[in-house]
Amino acid sequence: MEIKVIDIPVEGLNVELFEEAATFDGLGEDVKALSPVKAFLSLKKVGTTVYLSGNMETEIGLACSRCGKPFEVHAEAGLKLDMVPLESMPREEERELHADDLDVEFYKNGIINLKDFLREQILLQVPMKPLCSEDCRGLCQYCGQDLNIAPCACVPPSGHPGLSGLKDLLGK
Ligand SMILES: [Zn+2]
Ligand SMILES: [Zn+2]
């Protein structure tokens, strides 16, 4: 969905978005929006700056960084940022300066593409190392067995001597 900045009335604009998850491409290989992306946004315009606030939610499908198993997380975010025309930042350094600022976004040619914006917001919700569960045991680095399902027979190369002694005792 695209919004022409010039069409935003003085009193502001409230937008309710309900985008089918299937239409969200370009999220990356291991990231999928699973349920429709719902968003309520309020846009206010002062000059060429658009003040955006609101919230969004969806379910995101991820792959566990330890065991590779697909899992889902509920993603919900409050949004609050200023959108300024890219053309108003003539100098490269200035643009980079603002790009570091998470509260500022750019729009091009007088148009705010809300879908691109939401796609970015979804990606911001994705953890660096997604885990299917906090105590996921992952895969054995030697045989590849999923240790959440069953332990494997591989012996760690440097076990704690006290622990292996204990194991011997338990084995008898
Ligand atoms: Zn896992
Ligand atoms: Zn193993």
mmCIF file of N, CA and C in Angstrom, residues 24-112:
data_model
loop_
_atom_site.group_PDB
_atom_site.id
_atom_site.type_symbol
_atom_site.label_atom_id
_atom_site.label_comp_id
_atom_site.label_asym_id
_atom_site.label_seq_id
_atom_site.Cartn_x
_atom_site.Cartn_y
_atom_site.Cartn_z
ATOM 1 N N PHE A 24 4.230 -10.901 1.467
ATOM 2 C CA PHE A 24 5.473 -10.342 1.990
ATOM 3 C C PHE A 24 6.677 -11.146 1.533
ATOM 4 N N ASP A 25 7.196 -10.778 0.388
ATOM 5 C CA ASP A 25 8.395 -11.444 -0.095
ATOM 6 C C ASP A 25 9.615 -10.646 0.385
ATOM 7 N N GLY A 26 10.773 -11.156 0.087
ATOM 8 C CA GLY A 26 11.987 -10.413 0.377
ATOM 9 C C GLY A 26 12.327 -10.305 1.843
ATOM 10 N N LEU A 27 11.788 -11.214 2.664
ATOM 11 C CA LEU A 27 12.104 -11.164 4.093
ATOM 12 C C LEU A 27 13.392 -11.922 4.399
ATOM 13 N N GLY A 28 13.853 -12.724 3.469
ATOM 14 C CA GLY A 28 15.038 -13.535 3.727
ATOM 15 C C GLY A 28 14.662 -14.995 3.763
ATOM 16 N N GLU A 29 15.669 -15.832 3.614
ATOM 17 C CA GLU A 29 15.447 -17.259 3.442
ATOM 18 C C GLU A 29 14.755 -17.911 4.643
ATOM 19 N N ASP A 30 15.193 -17.549 5.847
ATOM 20 C CA ASP A 30 14.704 -18.228 7.039
ATOM 21 C C ASP A 30 13.628 -17.440 7.773
ATOM 22 N N VAL A 31 13.137 -16.400 7.142
ATOM 23 C CA VAL A 31 12.127 -15.574 7.796
ATOM 24 C C VAL A 31 10.871 -15.551 6.944
ATOM 25 N N LYS A 32 9.732 -15.895 7.570
ATOM 26 C CA LYS A 32 8.477 -15.858 6.825
ATOM 27 C C LYS A 32 7.387 -15.243 7.684
ATOM 28 N N ALA A 33 6.658 -14.314 7.105
ATOM 29 C CA ALA A 33 5.470 -13.827 7.786
ATOM 30 C C ALA A 33 4.405 -14.896 7.585
ATOM 31 N N LEU A 34 3.814 -15.386 8.688
ATOM 32 C CA LEU A 34 2.900 -16.521 8.583
ATOM 33 C C LEU A 34 1.433 -16.120 8.607
ATOM 34 N N SER A 35 1.100 -15.198 9.491
ATOM 35 C CA SER A 35 -0.288 -14.762 9.530
ATOM 36 C C SER A 35 -0.351 -13.365 8.919
ATOM 37 N N PRO A 36 -1.541 -12.920 8.552
ATOM 38 C CA PRO A 36 -1.624 -11.586 7.951
ATOM 39 C C PRO A 36 -0.955 -10.546 8.836
ATOM 40 N N VAL A 37 -0.317 -9.598 8.207
ATOM 41 C CA VAL A 37 0.332 -8.527 8.949
ATOM 42 C C VAL A 37 -0.716 -7.454 9.220
ATOM 43 N N LYS A 38 -0.991 -7.240 10.524
ATOM 44 C CA LYS A 38 -1.984 -6.242 10.904
ATOM 45 C C LYS A 38 -1.277 -4.999 11.418
ATOM 46 N N ALA A 39 -1.707 -3.853 10.986
ATOM 47 C CA ALA A 39 -1.083 -2.628 11.460
ATOM 48 C C ALA A 39 -2.106 -1.505 11.570
ATOM 49 N N PHE A 40 -1.952 -0.721 12.616
ATOM 50 C CA PHE A 40 -2.747 0.495 12.763
ATOM 51 C C PHE A 40 -1.761 1.648 12.821
ATOM 52 N N LEU A 41 -1.875 2.531 11.844
ATOM 53 C CA LEU A 41 -0.900 3.614 11.761
ATOM 54 C C LEU A 41 -1.606 4.951 11.733
ATOM 55 N N SER A 42 -0.983 5.897 12.390
ATOM 56 C CA SER A 42 -1.503 7.238 12.332
ATOM 57 C C SER A 42 -0.425 8.143 11.747
ATOM 58 N N LEU A 43 -0.785 8.863 10.702
ATOM 59 C CA LEU A 43 0.173 9.709 9.997
ATOM 60 C C LEU A 43 -0.206 11.172 10.158
ATOM 61 N N LYS A 44 0.770 11.957 10.574
ATOM 62 C CA LYS A 44 0.549 13.398 10.692
ATOM 63 C C LYS A 44 1.635 14.104 9.903
ATOM 64 N N LYS A 45 1.249 15.153 9.235
ATOM 65 C CA LYS A 45 2.213 15.815 8.355
ATOM 66 C C LYS A 45 2.469 17.251 8.810
ATOM 67 N N VAL A 46 3.749 17.581 8.924
ATOM 68 C CA VAL A 46 4.130 18.973 9.162
ATOM 69 C C VAL A 46 5.181 19.321 8.122
ATOM 70 N N GLY A 47 4.814 20.183 7.182
ATOM 71 C CA GLY A 47 5.712 20.454 6.056
ATOM 72 C C GLY A 47 5.862 19.176 5.251
ATOM 73 N N THR A 48 7.094 18.743 5.054
ATOM 74 C CA THR A 48 7.306 17.497 4.309
ATOM 75 C C THR A 48 7.617 16.338 5.246
ATOM 76 N N THR A 49 7.661 16.615 6.552
ATOM 77 C CA THR A 49 7.938 15.539 7.505
ATOM 78 C C THR A 49 6.633 14.862 7.909
ATOM 79 N N VAL A 50 6.629 13.540 7.844
ATOM 80 C CA VAL A 50 5.453 12.785 8.243
ATOM 81 C C VAL A 50 5.769 12.057 9.545
ATOM 82 N N TYR A 51 4.951 12.319 10.563
ATOM 83 C CA TYR A 51 5.142 11.660 11.858
ATOM 84 C C TYR A 51 4.245 10.446 11.908
ATOM 85 N N LEU A 52 4.902 9.293 12.010
ATOM 86 C CA LEU A 52 4.155 8.052 11.985
ATOM 87 C C LEU A 52 4.168 7.404 13.369
ATOM 88 N N SER A 53 3.001 6.974 13.826
ATOM 89 C CA SER A 53 2.967 6.216 15.074
ATOM 90 C C SER A 53 1.907 5.134 14.938
ATOM 91 N N GLY A 54 1.998 4.121 15.759
ATOM 92 C CA GLY A 54 1.028 3.046 15.681
ATOM 93 C C GLY A 54 1.615 1.741 16.155
ATOM 94 N N ASN A 55 1.044 0.651 15.691
ATOM 95 C CA ASN A 55 1.565 -0.659 16.070
ATOM 96 C C ASN A 55 1.286 -1.670 14.979
ATOM 97 N N MET A 56 2.008 -2.769 15.042
ATOM 98 C CA MET A 56 1.804 -3.832 14.069
ATOM 99 C C MET A 56 1.976 -5.178 14.749
ATOM 100 N N GLU A 57 1.358 -6.215 14.187
ATOM 101 C CA GLU A 57 1.598 -7.563 14.691
ATOM 102 C C GLU A 57 1.434 -8.604 13.602
ATOM 103 N N THR A 58 2.145 -9.702 13.796
ATOM 104 C CA THR A 58 2.061 -10.833 12.881
ATOM 105 C C THR A 58 2.718 -12.031 13.555
ATOM 106 N N GLU A 59 2.627 -13.177 12.913
ATOM 107 C CA GLU A 59 3.396 -14.336 13.364
ATOM 108 C C GLU A 59 4.552 -14.488 12.393
ATOM 109 N N ILE A 60 5.742 -14.702 12.937
ATOM 110 C CA ILE A 60 6.899 -14.882 12.070
ATOM 111 C C ILE A 60 7.401 -16.314 12.186
ATOM 112 N N GLY A 61 7.658 -16.941 11.057
ATOM 113 C CA GLY A 61 8.241 -18.278 11.029
ATOM 114 C C GLY A 61 9.746 -18.152 10.902
ATOM 115 N N LEU A 62 10.471 -18.831 11.806
ATOM 116 C CA LEU A 62 11.938 -18.748 11.804
ATOM 117 C C LEU A 62 12.523 -20.155 11.865
ATOM 118 N N ALA A 63 13.817 -20.246 11.615
ATOM 119 C CA ALA A 63 14.511 -21.514 11.792
ATOM 120 C C ALA A 63 15.454 -21.372 12.985
ATOM 121 N N CYS A 64 15.434 -22.359 13.874
ATOM 122 C CA CYS A 64 16.270 -22.302 15.076
ATOM 123 C C CYS A 64 17.743 -22.302 14.681
ATOM 124 N N SER A 65 18.516 -21.409 15.310
ATOM 125 C CA SER A 65 19.934 -21.299 14.941
ATOM 126 C C SER A 65 20.761 -22.443 15.539
ATOM 127 N N ARG A 66 20.178 -23.223 16.462
ATOM 128 C CA ARG A 66 20.919 -24.353 17.029
ATOM 129 C C ARG A 66 20.543 -25.676 16.383
ATOM 130 N N CYS A 67 19.236 -25.940 16.237
ATOM 131 C CA CYS A 67 18.835 -27.259 15.735
ATOM 132 C C CYS A 67 18.218 -27.194 14.340
ATOM 133 N N GLY A 68 17.950 -25.996 13.844
ATOM 134 C CA GLY A 68 17.433 -25.868 12.488
ATOM 135 C C GLY A 68 15.935 -26.071 12.344
ATOM 136 N N LYS A 69 15.283 -26.423 13.455
ATOM 137 C CA LYS A 69 13.843 -26.690 13.418
ATOM 138 C C LYS A 69 13.064 -25.398 13.183
ATOM 139 N N PRO A 70 12.052 -25.447 12.297
ATOM 140 C CA PRO A 70 11.221 -24.250 12.109
ATOM 141 C C PRO A 70 10.329 -24.008 13.329
ATOM 142 N N PHE A 71 10.137 -22.782 13.706
ATOM 143 C CA PHE A 71 9.236 -22.453 14.809
ATOM 144 C C PHE A 71 8.640 -21.076 14.557
ATOM 145 N N GLU A 72 7.638 -20.725 15.358
ATOM 146 C CA GLU A 72 6.944 -19.446 15.153
ATOM 147 C C GLU A 72 7.100 -18.538 16.357
ATOM 148 N N VAL A 73 7.179 -17.271 16.092
ATOM 149 C CA VAL A 73 7.110 -16.310 17.182
ATOM 150 C C VAL A 73 6.046 -15.269 16.856
ATOM 151 N N HIS A 74 5.406 -14.798 17.903
ATOM 152 C CA HIS A 74 4.454 -13.720 17.740
ATOM 153 C C HIS A 74 5.231 -12.415 17.796
ATOM 154 N N ALA A 75 5.091 -11.610 16.775
ATOM 155 C CA ALA A 75 5.832 -10.345 16.751
ATOM 156 C C ALA A 75 4.851 -9.191 16.858
ATOM 157 N N GLU A 76 5.129 -8.315 17.795
ATOM 158 C CA GLU A 76 4.268 -7.174 18.016
ATOM 159 C C GLU A 76 5.179 -5.983 18.278
ATOM 160 N N ALA A 77 4.914 -4.884 17.648
ATOM 161 C CA ALA A 77 5.808 -3.745 17.847
ATOM 162 C C ALA A 77 5.038 -2.442 17.857
ATOM 163 N N GLY A 78 5.434 -1.572 18.741
ATOM 164 C CA GLY A 78 4.930 -0.205 18.724
ATOM 165 C C GLY A 78 5.825 0.592 17.788
ATOM 166 N N LEU A 79 5.231 1.436 16.982
ATOM 167 C CA LEU A 79 6.020 2.177 15.996
ATOM 168 C C LEU A 79 5.917 3.668 16.251
ATOM 169 N N LYS A 80 7.030 4.320 16.128
ATOM 170 C CA LYS A 80 7.027 5.768 16.274
ATOM 171 C C LYS A 80 8.249 6.303 15.559
ATOM 172 N N LEU A 81 8.053 6.952 14.451
ATOM 173 C CA LEU A 81 9.205 7.525 13.755
ATOM 174 C C LEU A 81 8.799 8.657 12.821
ATOM 175 N N ASP A 82 9.805 9.373 12.395
ATOM 176 C CA ASP A 82 9.599 10.493 11.490
ATOM 177 C C ASP A 82 10.032 10.082 10.096
ATOM 178 N N MET A 83 9.217 10.428 9.108
ATOM 179 C CA MET A 83 9.592 10.129 7.732
ATOM 180 C C MET A 83 9.882 11.422 7.004
ATOM 181 N N VAL A 84 11.052 11.464 6.423
ATOM 182 C CA VAL A 84 11.451 12.680 5.705
ATOM 183 C C VAL A 84 11.773 12.325 4.259
ATOM 184 N N PRO A 85 11.567 13.285 3.339
ATOM 185 C CA PRO A 85 11.873 12.990 1.946
ATOM 186 C C PRO A 85 13.373 12.769 1.746
ATOM 187 N N LEU A 86 13.699 11.722 1.034
ATOM 188 C CA LEU A 86 15.097 11.395 0.743
ATOM 189 C C LEU A 86 15.771 12.569 0.039
ATOM 190 N N GLU A 87 14.999 13.242 -0.800
ATOM 191 C CA GLU A 87 15.545 14.351 -1.587
ATOM 192 C C GLU A 87 15.971 15.528 -0.702
ATOM 193 N N SER A 88 15.461 15.555 0.536
ATOM 194 C CA SER A 88 15.813 16.668 1.403
ATOM 195 C C SER A 88 17.184 16.467 2.041
ATOM 196 N N MET A 89 17.784 15.297 1.784
ATOM 197 C CA MET A 89 19.115 15.004 2.314
ATOM 198 C C MET A 89 20.091 14.965 1.145
ATOM 199 N N PRO A 90 20.558 16.108 0.705
ATOM 200 C CA PRO A 90 21.350 16.120 -0.520
ATOM 201 C C PRO A 90 22.721 15.480 -0.343
ATOM 202 N N ARG A 91 23.266 15.551 0.846
ATOM 203 C CA ARG A 91 24.628 15.061 1.002
ATOM 204 C C ARG A 91 24.685 13.658 1.579
ATOM 205 N N GLU A 92 25.530 12.865 0.950
ATOM 206 C CA GLU A 92 25.685 11.456 1.305
ATOM 207 C C GLU A 92 25.929 11.266 2.806
ATOM 208 N N GLU A 93 26.869 12.067 3.366
ATOM 209 C CA GLU A 93 27.233 11.883 4.790
ATOM 210 C C GLU A 93 26.015 12.142 5.669
ATOM 211 N N GLU A 94 25.253 13.125 5.291
ATOM 212 C CA GLU A 94 24.084 13.464 6.096
ATOM 213 C C GLU A 94 23.081 12.316 6.089
ATOM 214 N N ARG A 95 22.953 11.705 4.916
ATOM 215 C CA ARG A 95 22.044 10.571 4.784
ATOM 216 C C ARG A 95 22.474 9.430 5.683
ATOM 217 N N GLU A 96 23.779 9.157 5.661
ATOM 218 C CA GLU A 96 24.294 8.065 6.485
ATOM 219 C C GLU A 96 24.091 8.357 7.959
ATOM 220 N N LEU A 97 24.283 9.595 8.298
ATOM 221 C CA LEU A 97 24.085 10.031 9.683
ATOM 222 C C LEU A 97 22.658 9.697 10.128
ATOM 223 N N HIS A 98 21.713 10.008 9.249
ATOM 224 C CA HIS A 98 20.318 9.776 9.591
ATOM 225 C C HIS A 98 19.929 8.309 9.496
ATOM 226 N N ALA A 99 20.633 7.575 8.623
ATOM 227 C CA ALA A 99 20.301 6.159 8.458
ATOM 228 C C ALA A 99 20.600 5.396 9.743
ATOM 229 N N ASP A 100 21.559 5.886 10.528
ATOM 230 C CA ASP A 100 21.887 5.249 11.806
ATOM 231 C C ASP A 100 20.799 5.497 12.836
ATOM 232 N N ASP A 101 20.043 6.517 12.606
ATOM 233 C CA ASP A 101 19.004 6.911 13.533
ATOM 234 C C ASP A 101 17.743 6.109 13.226
ATOM 235 N N LEU A 102 17.401 5.181 14.121
ATOM 236 C CA LEU A 102 16.283 4.282 13.844
ATOM 237 C C LEU A 102 14.938 5.000 13.817
ATOM 238 N N ASP A 103 14.904 6.186 14.359
ATOM 239 C CA ASP A 103 13.633 6.890 14.429
ATOM 240 C C ASP A 103 13.348 7.722 13.192
ATOM 241 N N VAL A 104 14.250 7.661 12.215
ATOM 242 C CA VAL A 104 14.036 8.422 10.986
ATOM 243 C C VAL A 104 14.046 7.472 9.790
ATOM 244 N N GLU A 105 13.043 7.641 8.942
ATOM 245 C CA GLU A 105 12.959 6.857 7.714
ATOM 246 C C GLU A 105 12.851 7.832 6.553
ATOM 247 N N PHE A 106 13.188 7.352 5.379
ATOM 248 C CA PHE A 106 13.062 8.209 4.198
ATOM 249 C C PHE A 106 11.917 7.743 3.318
ATOM 250 N N TYR A 107 11.310 8.678 2.645
ATOM 251 C CA TYR A 107 10.393 8.299 1.574
ATOM 252 C C TYR A 107 10.860 8.971 0.293
ATOM 253 N N LYS A 108 10.499 8.326 -0.818
ATOM 254 C CA LYS A 108 10.999 8.794 -2.112
ATOM 255 C C LYS A 108 9.858 9.280 -2.992
ATOM 256 N N ASN A 109 10.120 10.303 -3.768
ATOM 257 C CA ASN A 109 9.161 10.812 -4.755
ATOM 258 C C ASN A 109 7.788 11.138 -4.158
ATOM 259 N N GLY A 110 7.784 11.590 -2.910
ATOM 260 C CA GLY A 110 6.526 11.990 -2.299
ATOM 261 C C GLY A 110 5.608 10.840 -1.944
ATOM 262 N N ILE A 111 6.137 9.613 -1.964
ATOM 263 C CA ILE A 111 5.292 8.449 -1.700
ATOM 264 C C ILE A 111 5.854 7.607 -0.558
ATOM 265 N N ILE A 112 4.993 7.258 0.390
ATOM 266 C CA ILE A 112 5.395 6.355 1.466
ATOM 267 C C ILE A 112 4.861 4.971 1.128
#
